[in-house]
PDB file of C-alpha atoms in Angstrom:
ATOM      1  CA  UNK A  16     -53.074 -87.296-100.780  1.00  0.00           C
ATOM      2  CA  UNK A  17     -55.249 -90.048-101.950  1.00  0.00           C
ATOM      3  CA  UNK A  18     -59.246 -89.552-102.084  1.00  0.00           C
ATOM      4  CA  UNK A  19     -60.278 -93.072-101.659  1.00  0.00           C
ATOM      5  CA  UNK A  20     -62.519 -93.593 -98.466  1.00  0.00           C
ATOM      6  CA  UNK A  21     -64.128 -91.718 -95.713  1.00  0.00           C
ATOM      7  CA  UNK A  22     -61.878 -90.358 -92.947  1.00  0.00           C
ATOM      8  CA  UNK A  23     -61.619 -91.391 -89.339  1.00  0.00           C
ATOM      9  CA  UNK A  24     -61.384 -87.917 -88.077  1.00  0.00           C
ATOM     10  CA  UNK A  25     -62.516 -84.546 -90.266  1.00  0.00           C
ATOM     11  CA  UNK A  26     -62.687 -81.119 -89.417  1.00  0.00           C
ATOM     12  CA  UNK A  27     -65.770 -79.799 -90.937  1.00  0.00           C
ATOM     13  CA  UNK A  28     -66.050 -76.129 -92.046  1.00  0.00           C
ATOM     14  CA  UNK A  29     -69.680 -75.644 -90.266  1.00  0.00           C
ATOM     15  CA  UNK A  30     -72.034 -72.852 -90.733  1.00  0.00           C
ATOM     16  CA  UNK A  31     -75.115 -74.754 -89.323  1.00  0.00           C
ATOM     17  CA  UNK A  32     -76.902 -74.272 -92.874  1.00  0.00           C
ATOM     18  CA  UNK A  33     -78.490 -77.089 -94.966  1.00  0.00           C
ATOM     19  CA  UNK A  34     -75.406 -78.295 -96.906  1.00  0.00           C
ATOM     20  CA  UNK A  35     -72.807 -78.494 -94.036  1.00  0.00           C
ATOM     21  CA  UNK A  36     -75.432 -79.882 -91.583  1.00  0.00           C
ATOM     22  CA  UNK A  37     -76.165 -82.735 -94.086  1.00  0.00           C
ATOM     23  CA  UNK A  38     -72.288 -83.251 -94.543  1.00  0.00           C
ATOM     24  CA  UNK A  39     -72.113 -83.614 -90.887  1.00  0.00           C
ATOM     25  CA  UNK A  40     -74.695 -86.289 -90.484  1.00  0.00           C
ATOM     26  CA  UNK A  41     -73.480 -87.966 -93.575  1.00  0.00           C
ATOM     27  CA  UNK A  42     -69.909 -88.420 -92.357  1.00  0.00           C
ATOM     28  CA  UNK A  43     -71.101 -89.275 -88.753  1.00  0.00           C
ATOM     29  CA  UNK A  44     -73.238 -92.014 -90.380  1.00  0.00           C
ATOM     30  CA  UNK A  45     -70.240 -93.380 -91.852  1.00  0.00           C
ATOM     31  CA  UNK A  46     -68.485 -93.317 -88.757  1.00  0.00           C
ATOM     32  CA  UNK A  47     -66.207 -90.336 -89.064  1.00  0.00           C
ATOM     33  CA  UNK A  48     -65.412 -88.399 -85.955  1.00  0.00           C
ATOM     34  CA  UNK A  49     -66.168 -84.748 -86.182  1.00  0.00           C
ATOM     35  CA  UNK A  50     -64.785 -81.559 -85.350  1.00  0.00           C
ATOM     36  CA  UNK A  51     -66.850 -78.563 -86.208  1.00  0.00           C
ATOM     37  CA  UNK A  52     -65.715 -75.295 -87.095  1.00  0.00           C
ATOM     38  CA  UNK A  53     -67.874 -72.176 -87.474  1.00  0.00           C
ATOM     39  CA  UNK A  54     -66.468 -68.751 -88.123  1.00  0.00           C
ATOM     40  CA  UNK A  55     -67.782 -64.891 -87.120  1.00  0.00           C
ATOM     41  CA  UNK A  56     -66.453 -63.040 -89.922  1.00  0.00           C
ATOM     42  CA  UNK A  57     -68.641 -60.255 -89.434  1.00  0.00           C
ATOM     43  CA  UNK A  58     -71.502 -61.817 -91.506  1.00  0.00           C
ATOM     44  CA  UNK A  59     -74.641 -59.983 -91.033  1.00  0.00           C
ATOM     45  CA  UNK A  60     -76.532 -63.154 -90.815  1.00  0.00           C
ATOM     46  CA  UNK A  61     -74.507 -64.538 -87.782  1.00  0.00           C
ATOM     47  CA  UNK A  62     -77.646 -66.029 -86.249  1.00  0.00           C
ATOM     48  CA  UNK A  63     -76.305 -69.104 -88.247  1.00  0.00           C
ATOM     49  CA  UNK A  64     -73.836 -69.611 -85.465  1.00  0.00           C
ATOM     50  CA  UNK A  65     -76.383 -70.338 -82.816  1.00  0.00           C
ATOM     51  CA  UNK A  66     -77.941 -73.010 -85.217  1.00  0.00           C
ATOM     52  CA  UNK A  67     -74.393 -74.459 -85.910  1.00  0.00           C
ATOM     53  CA  UNK A  68     -74.102 -74.934 -81.909  1.00  0.00           C
ATOM     54  CA  UNK A  69     -77.443 -76.778 -81.656  1.00  0.00           C
ATOM     55  CA  UNK A  70     -76.730 -79.031 -84.281  1.00  0.00           C
ATOM     56  CA  UNK A  71     -73.553 -79.766 -82.901  1.00  0.00           C
ATOM     57  CA  UNK A  72     -75.177 -80.685 -79.518  1.00  0.00           C
ATOM     58  CA  UNK A  73     -77.930 -82.821 -81.427  1.00  0.00           C
ATOM     59  CA  UNK A  74     -74.579 -84.539 -82.701  1.00  0.00           C
ATOM     60  CA  UNK A  75     -72.678 -84.683 -79.442  1.00  0.00           C
ATOM     61  CA  UNK A  76     -69.582 -83.671 -81.219  1.00  0.00           C
ATOM     62  CA  UNK A  77     -67.132 -80.952 -80.680  1.00  0.00           C
ATOM     63  CA  UNK A  78     -67.625 -77.349 -81.986  1.00  0.00           C
ATOM     64  CA  UNK A  79     -65.555 -74.317 -82.141  1.00  0.00           C
ATOM     65  CA  UNK A  80     -66.274 -70.933 -83.132  1.00  0.00           C
ATOM     66  CA  UNK A  81     -63.399 -68.637 -84.393  1.00  0.00           C
ATOM     67  CA  UNK A  82     -63.990 -64.742 -83.876  1.00  0.00           C
ATOM     68  CA  UNK A  83     -62.679 -62.987 -87.099  1.00  0.00           C
ATOM     69  CA  UNK A  84     -65.409 -60.234 -86.608  1.00  0.00           C
ATOM     70  CA  UNK A  85     -62.725 -57.515 -87.577  1.00  0.00           C
ATOM     71  CA  UNK A  86     -62.060 -59.188 -90.527  1.00  0.00           C
ATOM     72  CA  UNK A  87     -65.568 -58.197 -92.045  1.00  0.00           C
ATOM     73  CA  UNK A  88     -64.678 -54.634 -91.980  1.00  0.00           C
ATOM     74  CA  UNK A  89     -61.504 -55.177 -94.311  1.00  0.00           C
ATOM     75  CA  UNK A  90     -63.130 -57.524 -96.849  1.00  0.00           C
ATOM     76  CA  UNK A  91     -64.578 -54.628 -99.091  1.00  0.00           C
ATOM     77  CA  UNK A  92     -68.181 -53.786-100.562  1.00  0.00           C
ATOM     78  CA  UNK A  93     -70.122 -57.315-100.254  1.00  0.00           C
ATOM     79  CA  UNK A  94     -73.709 -58.017 -98.999  1.00  0.00           C
ATOM     80  CA  UNK A  95     -72.766 -60.353 -96.350  1.00  0.00           C
ATOM     81  CA  UNK A  96     -70.069 -58.225 -94.172  1.00  0.00           C
ATOM     82  CA  UNK A  97     -70.781 -54.598 -95.241  1.00  0.00           C
ATOM     83  CA  UNK A  98     -74.188 -53.200 -93.884  1.00  0.00           C
ATOM     84  CA  UNK A  99     -74.270 -50.568 -96.683  1.00  0.00           C
ATOM     85  CA  UNK A 100     -75.345 -53.127 -99.106  1.00  0.00           C
ATOM     86  CA  UNK A 101     -78.503 -55.044 -98.781  1.00  0.00           C
ATOM     87  CA  UNK A 102     -78.559 -58.568 -99.549  1.00  0.00           C
ATOM     88  CA  UNK A 103     -80.062 -59.032-102.952  1.00  0.00           C
ATOM     89  CA  UNK A 104     -83.429 -61.017-103.283  1.00  0.00           C
ATOM     90  CA  UNK A 105     -83.593 -63.372-106.156  1.00  0.00           C
ATOM     91  CA  UNK A 106     -82.182 -66.872-107.711  1.00  0.00           C
ATOM     92  CA  UNK A 107     -78.461 -67.847-107.075  1.00  0.00           C
ATOM     93  CA  UNK A 108     -78.203 -67.830-110.875  1.00  0.00           C
ATOM     94  CA  UNK A 109     -78.907 -64.119-111.215  1.00  0.00           C
ATOM     95  CA  UNK A 110     -76.051 -61.859-111.761  1.00  0.00           C
ATOM     96  CA  UNK A 111     -77.187 -59.550-108.519  1.00  0.00           C
ATOM     97  CA  UNK A 112     -75.958 -62.676-106.490  1.00  0.00           C
ATOM     98  CA  UNK A 113     -72.512 -61.705-107.007  1.00  0.00           C
ATOM     99  CA  UNK A 114     -72.602 -59.032-104.380  1.00  0.00           C
ATOM    100  CA  UNK A 115     -72.838 -62.093-102.059  1.00  0.00           C
ATOM    101  CA  UNK A 116     -69.488 -63.300-102.880  1.00  0.00           C
ATOM    102  CA  UNK A 117     -66.992 -62.688 -99.852  1.00  0.00           C
ATOM    103  CA  UNK A 118     -63.168 -62.526-101.218  1.00  0.00           C
ATOM    104  CA  UNK A 119     -61.356 -65.748-100.545  1.00  0.00           C
ATOM    105  CA  UNK A 120     -63.994 -67.164 -97.954  1.00  0.00           C
ATOM    106  CA  UNK A 121     -63.817 -70.744 -98.556  1.00  0.00           C
ATOM    107  CA  UNK A 122     -60.199 -70.906 -98.811  1.00  0.00           C
ATOM    108  CA  UNK A 123     -59.878 -68.693 -95.649  1.00  0.00           C
ATOM    109  CA  UNK A 124     -62.279 -71.027 -93.806  1.00  0.00           C
ATOM    110  CA  UNK A 125     -60.409 -74.382 -95.075  1.00  0.00           C
ATOM    111  CA  UNK A 126     -56.704 -72.854 -94.116  1.00  0.00           C
ATOM    112  CA  UNK A 127     -57.896 -72.433 -90.602  1.00  0.00           C
ATOM    113  CA  UNK A 128     -59.577 -76.204 -90.817  1.00  0.00           C
ATOM    114  CA  UNK A 129     -56.592 -77.653 -92.026  1.00  0.00           C
ATOM    115  CA  UNK A 130     -54.328 -75.964 -89.632  1.00  0.00           C
ATOM    116  CA  UNK A 131     -56.408 -77.236 -86.816  1.00  0.00           C
ATOM    117  CA  UNK A 132     -56.640 -80.958 -88.657  1.00  0.00           C
ATOM    118  CA  UNK A 133     -52.868 -80.991 -88.863  1.00  0.00           C
ATOM    119  CA  UNK A 134     -52.592 -79.821 -85.264  1.00  0.00           C
ATOM    120  CA  UNK A 135     -54.594 -82.405 -83.739  1.00  0.00           C
ATOM    121  CA  UNK A 136     -53.769 -85.237 -86.176  1.00  0.00           C
ATOM    122  CA  UNK A 137     -57.258 -85.443 -88.302  1.00  0.00           C
ATOM    123  CA  UNK A 138     -56.944 -86.982 -91.657  1.00  0.00           C
ATOM    124  CA  UNK A 139     -59.526 -84.901 -93.465  1.00  0.00           C
ATOM    125  CA  UNK A 140     -60.967 -81.367 -93.586  1.00  0.00           C
ATOM    126  CA  UNK A 141     -64.280 -80.777 -95.426  1.00  0.00           C
ATOM    127  CA  UNK A 142     -66.864 -78.298 -96.683  1.00  0.00           C
ATOM    128  CA  UNK A 143     -70.138 -78.412 -98.146  1.00  0.00           C
ATOM    129  CA  UNK A 144     -69.870 -76.814-101.756  1.00  0.00           C
ATOM    130  CA  UNK A 145     -72.238 -77.888-104.487  1.00  0.00           C
ATOM    131  CA  UNK A 146     -73.044 -78.021-107.937  1.00  0.00           C
ATOM    132  CA  UNK A 147     -75.474 -74.800-107.691  1.00  0.00           C
ATOM    133  CA  UNK A 148     -72.591 -72.704-106.140  1.00  0.00           C
ATOM    134  CA  UNK A 149     -70.739 -73.042-109.093  1.00  0.00           C
ATOM    135  CA  UNK A 150     -71.804 -70.188-111.387  1.00  0.00           C
ATOM    136  CA  UNK A 151     -71.631 -67.538-108.742  1.00  0.00           C
ATOM    137  CA  UNK A 152     -68.636 -68.784-106.236  1.00  0.00           C
ATOM    138  CA  UNK A 153     -65.501 -69.495-107.859  1.00  0.00           C
ATOM    139  CA  UNK A 154     -64.175 -71.235-104.370  1.00  0.00           C
ATOM    140  CA  UNK A 155     -66.748 -73.684-104.907  1.00  0.00           C
ATOM    141  CA  UNK A 156     -65.748 -74.964-108.265  1.00  0.00           C
ATOM    142  CA  UNK A 157     -63.748 -78.374-108.942  1.00  0.00           C
ATOM    143  CA  UNK A 158     -60.863 -76.285-110.382  1.00  0.00           C
ATOM    144  CA  UNK A 159     -60.478 -74.736-106.796  1.00  0.00           C
ATOM    145  CA  UNK A 160     -60.679 -77.890-105.198  1.00  0.00           C
ATOM    146  CA  UNK A 161     -57.988 -79.720-107.062  1.00  0.00           C
ATOM    147  CA  UNK A 162     -55.682 -76.421-106.859  1.00  0.00           C
ATOM    148  CA  UNK A 163     -56.420 -76.169-103.044  1.00  0.00           C
ATOM    149  CA  UNK A 164     -55.482 -80.018-102.623  1.00  0.00           C
ATOM    150  CA  UNK A 165     -52.038 -79.616-104.154  1.00  0.00           C
ATOM    151  CA  UNK A 166     -51.581 -76.608-101.961  1.00  0.00           C
ATOM    152  CA  UNK A 167     -52.413 -78.362 -98.898  1.00  0.00           C
ATOM    153  CA  UNK A 168     -49.998 -81.255 -99.793  1.00  0.00           C
ATOM    154  CA  UNK A 169     -47.411 -78.985-100.800  1.00  0.00           C
ATOM    155  CA  UNK A 170     -47.790 -76.517 -97.514  1.00  0.00           C
ATOM    156  CA  UNK A 171     -47.755 -79.480 -95.239  1.00  0.00           C
ATOM    157  CA  UNK A 172     -45.411 -81.732 -96.489  1.00  0.00           C
ATOM    158  CA  UNK A 173     -43.972 -84.009 -94.161  1.00  0.00           C
ATOM    159  CA  UNK A 174     -46.960 -83.144 -91.413  1.00  0.00           C
ATOM    160  CA  UNK A 175     -49.783 -84.828 -93.493  1.00  0.00           C
ATOM    161  CA  UNK A 176     -50.972 -88.322 -93.029  1.00  0.00           C
ATOM    162  CA  UNK A 177     -50.710 -90.139 -96.128  1.00  0.00           C
ATOM    163  CA  UNK A 178     -54.240 -90.287 -96.632  1.00  0.00           C
ATOM    164  CA  UNK A 179     -55.265 -86.772 -95.856  1.00  0.00           C
ATOM    165  CA  UNK A 180     -58.086 -85.550 -97.878  1.00  0.00           C
ATOM    166  CA  UNK A 181     -59.793 -82.350 -98.547  1.00  0.00           C
ATOM    167  CA  UNK A 182     -63.445 -83.363 -99.130  1.00  0.00           C
ATOM    168  CA  UNK A 183     -66.427 -81.673-100.873  1.00  0.00           C
ATOM    169  CA  UNK A 184     -68.735 -84.527-100.916  1.00  0.00           C
ATOM    170  CA  UNK A 185     -71.626 -82.781-102.519  1.00  0.00           C
ATOM    171  CA  UNK A 186     -69.537 -81.035-105.478  1.00  0.00           C
ATOM    172  CA  UNK A 187     -71.044 -82.485-108.173  1.00  0.00           C
ATOM    173  CA  UNK A 188     -74.596 -82.913-106.435  1.00  0.00           C
ATOM    174  CA  UNK A 189     -77.808 -80.271-106.720  1.00  0.00           C
ATOM    175  CA  UNK A 190     -79.184 -78.763-103.493  1.00  0.00           C
ATOM    176  CA  UNK A 191     -82.179 -81.080-104.224  1.00  0.00           C
ATOM    177  CA  UNK A 192     -79.859 -84.198-104.043  1.00  0.00           C
ATOM    178  CA  UNK A 193     -78.311 -83.001-100.959  1.00  0.00           C
ATOM    179  CA  UNK A 194     -81.982 -82.526 -99.407  1.00  0.00           C
ATOM    180  CA  UNK A 195     -82.816 -86.239-100.620  1.00  0.00           C
ATOM    181  CA  UNK A 196     -79.693 -87.478 -99.110  1.00  0.00           C
ATOM    182  CA  UNK A 197     -80.410 -85.892 -95.788  1.00  0.00           C
ATOM    183  CA  UNK A 198     -83.984 -86.844 -95.414  1.00  0.00           C
ATOM    184  CA  UNK A 199     -82.970 -90.407 -95.431  1.00  0.00           C
ATOM    185  CA  UNK A 200     -80.149 -89.426 -92.867  1.00  0.00           C
ATOM    186  CA  UNK A 201     -82.842 -87.595 -90.635  1.00  0.00           C
ATOM    187  CA  UNK A 202     -81.429 -84.355 -90.895  1.00  0.00           C
ATOM    188  CA  UNK A 203     -83.250 -81.779 -88.633  1.00  0.00           C
ATOM    189  CA  UNK A 204     -83.792 -79.196 -91.143  1.00  0.00           C
ATOM    190  CA  UNK A 205     -85.968 -77.131 -89.104  1.00  0.00           C
ATOM    191  CA  UNK A 206     -83.176 -76.373 -86.973  1.00  0.00           C
ATOM    192  CA  UNK A 207     -80.581 -75.180 -89.733  1.00  0.00           C
ATOM    193  CA  UNK A 208     -80.196 -71.731 -91.088  1.00  0.00           C
ATOM    194  CA  UNK A 209     -79.725 -70.517 -94.670  1.00  0.00           C
ATOM    195  CA  UNK A 210     -81.197 -67.018 -94.872  1.00  0.00           C
ATOM    196  CA  UNK A 211     -78.421 -64.410 -95.597  1.00  0.00           C
ATOM    197  CA  UNK A 212     -80.445 -61.519 -94.336  1.00  0.00           C
ATOM    198  CA  UNK A 213     -80.404 -63.389 -90.658  1.00  0.00           C
ATOM    199  CA  UNK A 214     -83.601 -62.152 -88.518  1.00  0.00           C
ATOM    200  CA  UNK A 215     -85.772 -64.591 -86.723  1.00  0.00           C
ATOM    201  CA  UNK A 216     -87.140 -66.561 -89.622  1.00  0.00           C
ATOM    202  CA  UNK A 217     -86.095 -67.067 -93.058  1.00  0.00           C
ATOM    203  CA  UNK A 218     -87.057 -64.089 -95.408  1.00  0.00           C
ATOM    204  CA  UNK A 219     -88.088 -66.283 -98.148  1.00  0.00           C
ATOM    205  CA  UNK A 220     -86.634 -63.998-100.769  1.00  0.00           C
ATOM    206  CA  UNK A 221     -82.969 -63.816-100.748  1.00  0.00           C
ATOM    207  CA  UNK A 222     -80.694 -65.934-102.826  1.00  0.00           C
ATOM    208  CA  UNK A 223     -80.119 -68.918-100.316  1.00  0.00           C
ATOM    209  CA  UNK A 224     -83.964 -68.703 -99.199  1.00  0.00           C
ATOM    210  CA  UNK A 225     -84.817 -69.122-102.890  1.00  0.00           C
ATOM    211  CA  UNK A 226     -82.726 -72.019-103.497  1.00  0.00           C
ATOM    212  CA  UNK A 227     -83.603 -73.905-100.164  1.00  0.00           C
ATOM    213  CA  UNK A 228     -87.166 -73.643-101.069  1.00  0.00           C
ATOM    214  CA  UNK A 229     -86.683 -74.796-104.811  1.00  0.00           C
ATOM    215  CA  UNK A 230     -84.274 -77.689-103.396  1.00  0.00           C
ATOM    216  CA  UNK A 231     -87.191 -79.146-100.963  1.00  0.00           C
ATOM    217  CA  UNK A 232     -89.914 -78.725-103.852  1.00  0.00           C
ATOM    218  CA  UNK A 233     -87.616 -80.513-106.438  1.00  0.00           C
ATOM    219  CA  UNK A 234     -86.613 -83.130-104.079  1.00  0.00           C
ATOM    220  CA  UNK A 235     -90.400 -83.626-103.122  1.00  0.00           C
ATOM    221  CA  UNK A 236     -89.287 -83.371 -99.481  1.00  0.00           C
ATOM    222  CA  UNK A 237     -91.554 -81.428 -96.951  1.00  0.00           C
ATOM    223  CA  UNK A 238     -89.858 -78.041 -96.214  1.00  0.00           C
ATOM    224  CA  UNK A 239     -89.983 -77.708 -92.392  1.00  0.00           C
ATOM    225  CA  UNK A 240     -88.611 -74.043 -92.719  1.00  0.00           C
ATOM    226  CA  UNK A 241     -90.614 -71.176 -91.543  1.00  0.00           C
ATOM    227  CA  UNK A 242     -90.471 -68.352 -94.114  1.00  0.00           C
ATOM    228  CA  UNK A 243     -91.522 -64.438 -93.735  1.00  0.00           C
ATOM    229  CA  UNK A 244     -93.308 -64.783 -96.818  1.00  0.00           C
ATOM    230  CA  UNK A 245     -95.147 -67.609 -98.707  1.00  0.00           C
ATOM    231  CA  UNK A 246     -94.146 -66.453-102.023  1.00  0.00           C
ATOM    232  CA  UNK A 247     -93.290 -69.303-104.592  1.00  0.00           C
ATOM    233  CA  UNK A 248     -89.865 -69.536-105.897  1.00  0.00           C
ATOM    234  CA  UNK A 249     -89.635 -72.769-107.967  1.00  0.00           C
ATOM    235  CA  UNK A 250     -88.576 -72.016-111.485  1.00  0.00           C
TER     236      UNK A 250
END
């Protein structure tokens, strides 16, 4: 598989969050046809799925939600699918954020995206992993992406287009870089969702909220997000 150009049709793993929404706008701005794939895997913050649907409507692109809800009960003790564990407050670099690791999450999501892409003749799948994810999430690292690309090529030999790509366009970018890019693309960040605690507004304290607030501050872009707390989080 070569990684040389933006695809004509990509299946994008899509949560309705800041990163995946920016990825959607970035690909669409460059002429890529999109199929957005969201997953209900028993996450406590499944409010994100409503935001994903909203963004899909704004972009006028196909959006599919796969119900993997029963899977959550089988994924063990993690703060995203196990209600017995609270979502920790703090920064993504904090050790406490390890509790938000859902086993094999990106690989599972990408596997489903690849299956759909192969079945529908798309020439790429994509996801929104970025450099800030690397310390905590092993399936957001360059090593994972390299290995996953090889697996896809081997597992689908003879069924992929020669130029099929597994894209992570933000893999070496910071969250602030992503916000700057999205601001230039007109991404409606006020309609995206990041908070791992769910609710009706962003809590402002969990790892995803902390990272979101910090990114807007570092990018010097006005943050349109409504937070339940006004606590400053920039470091």
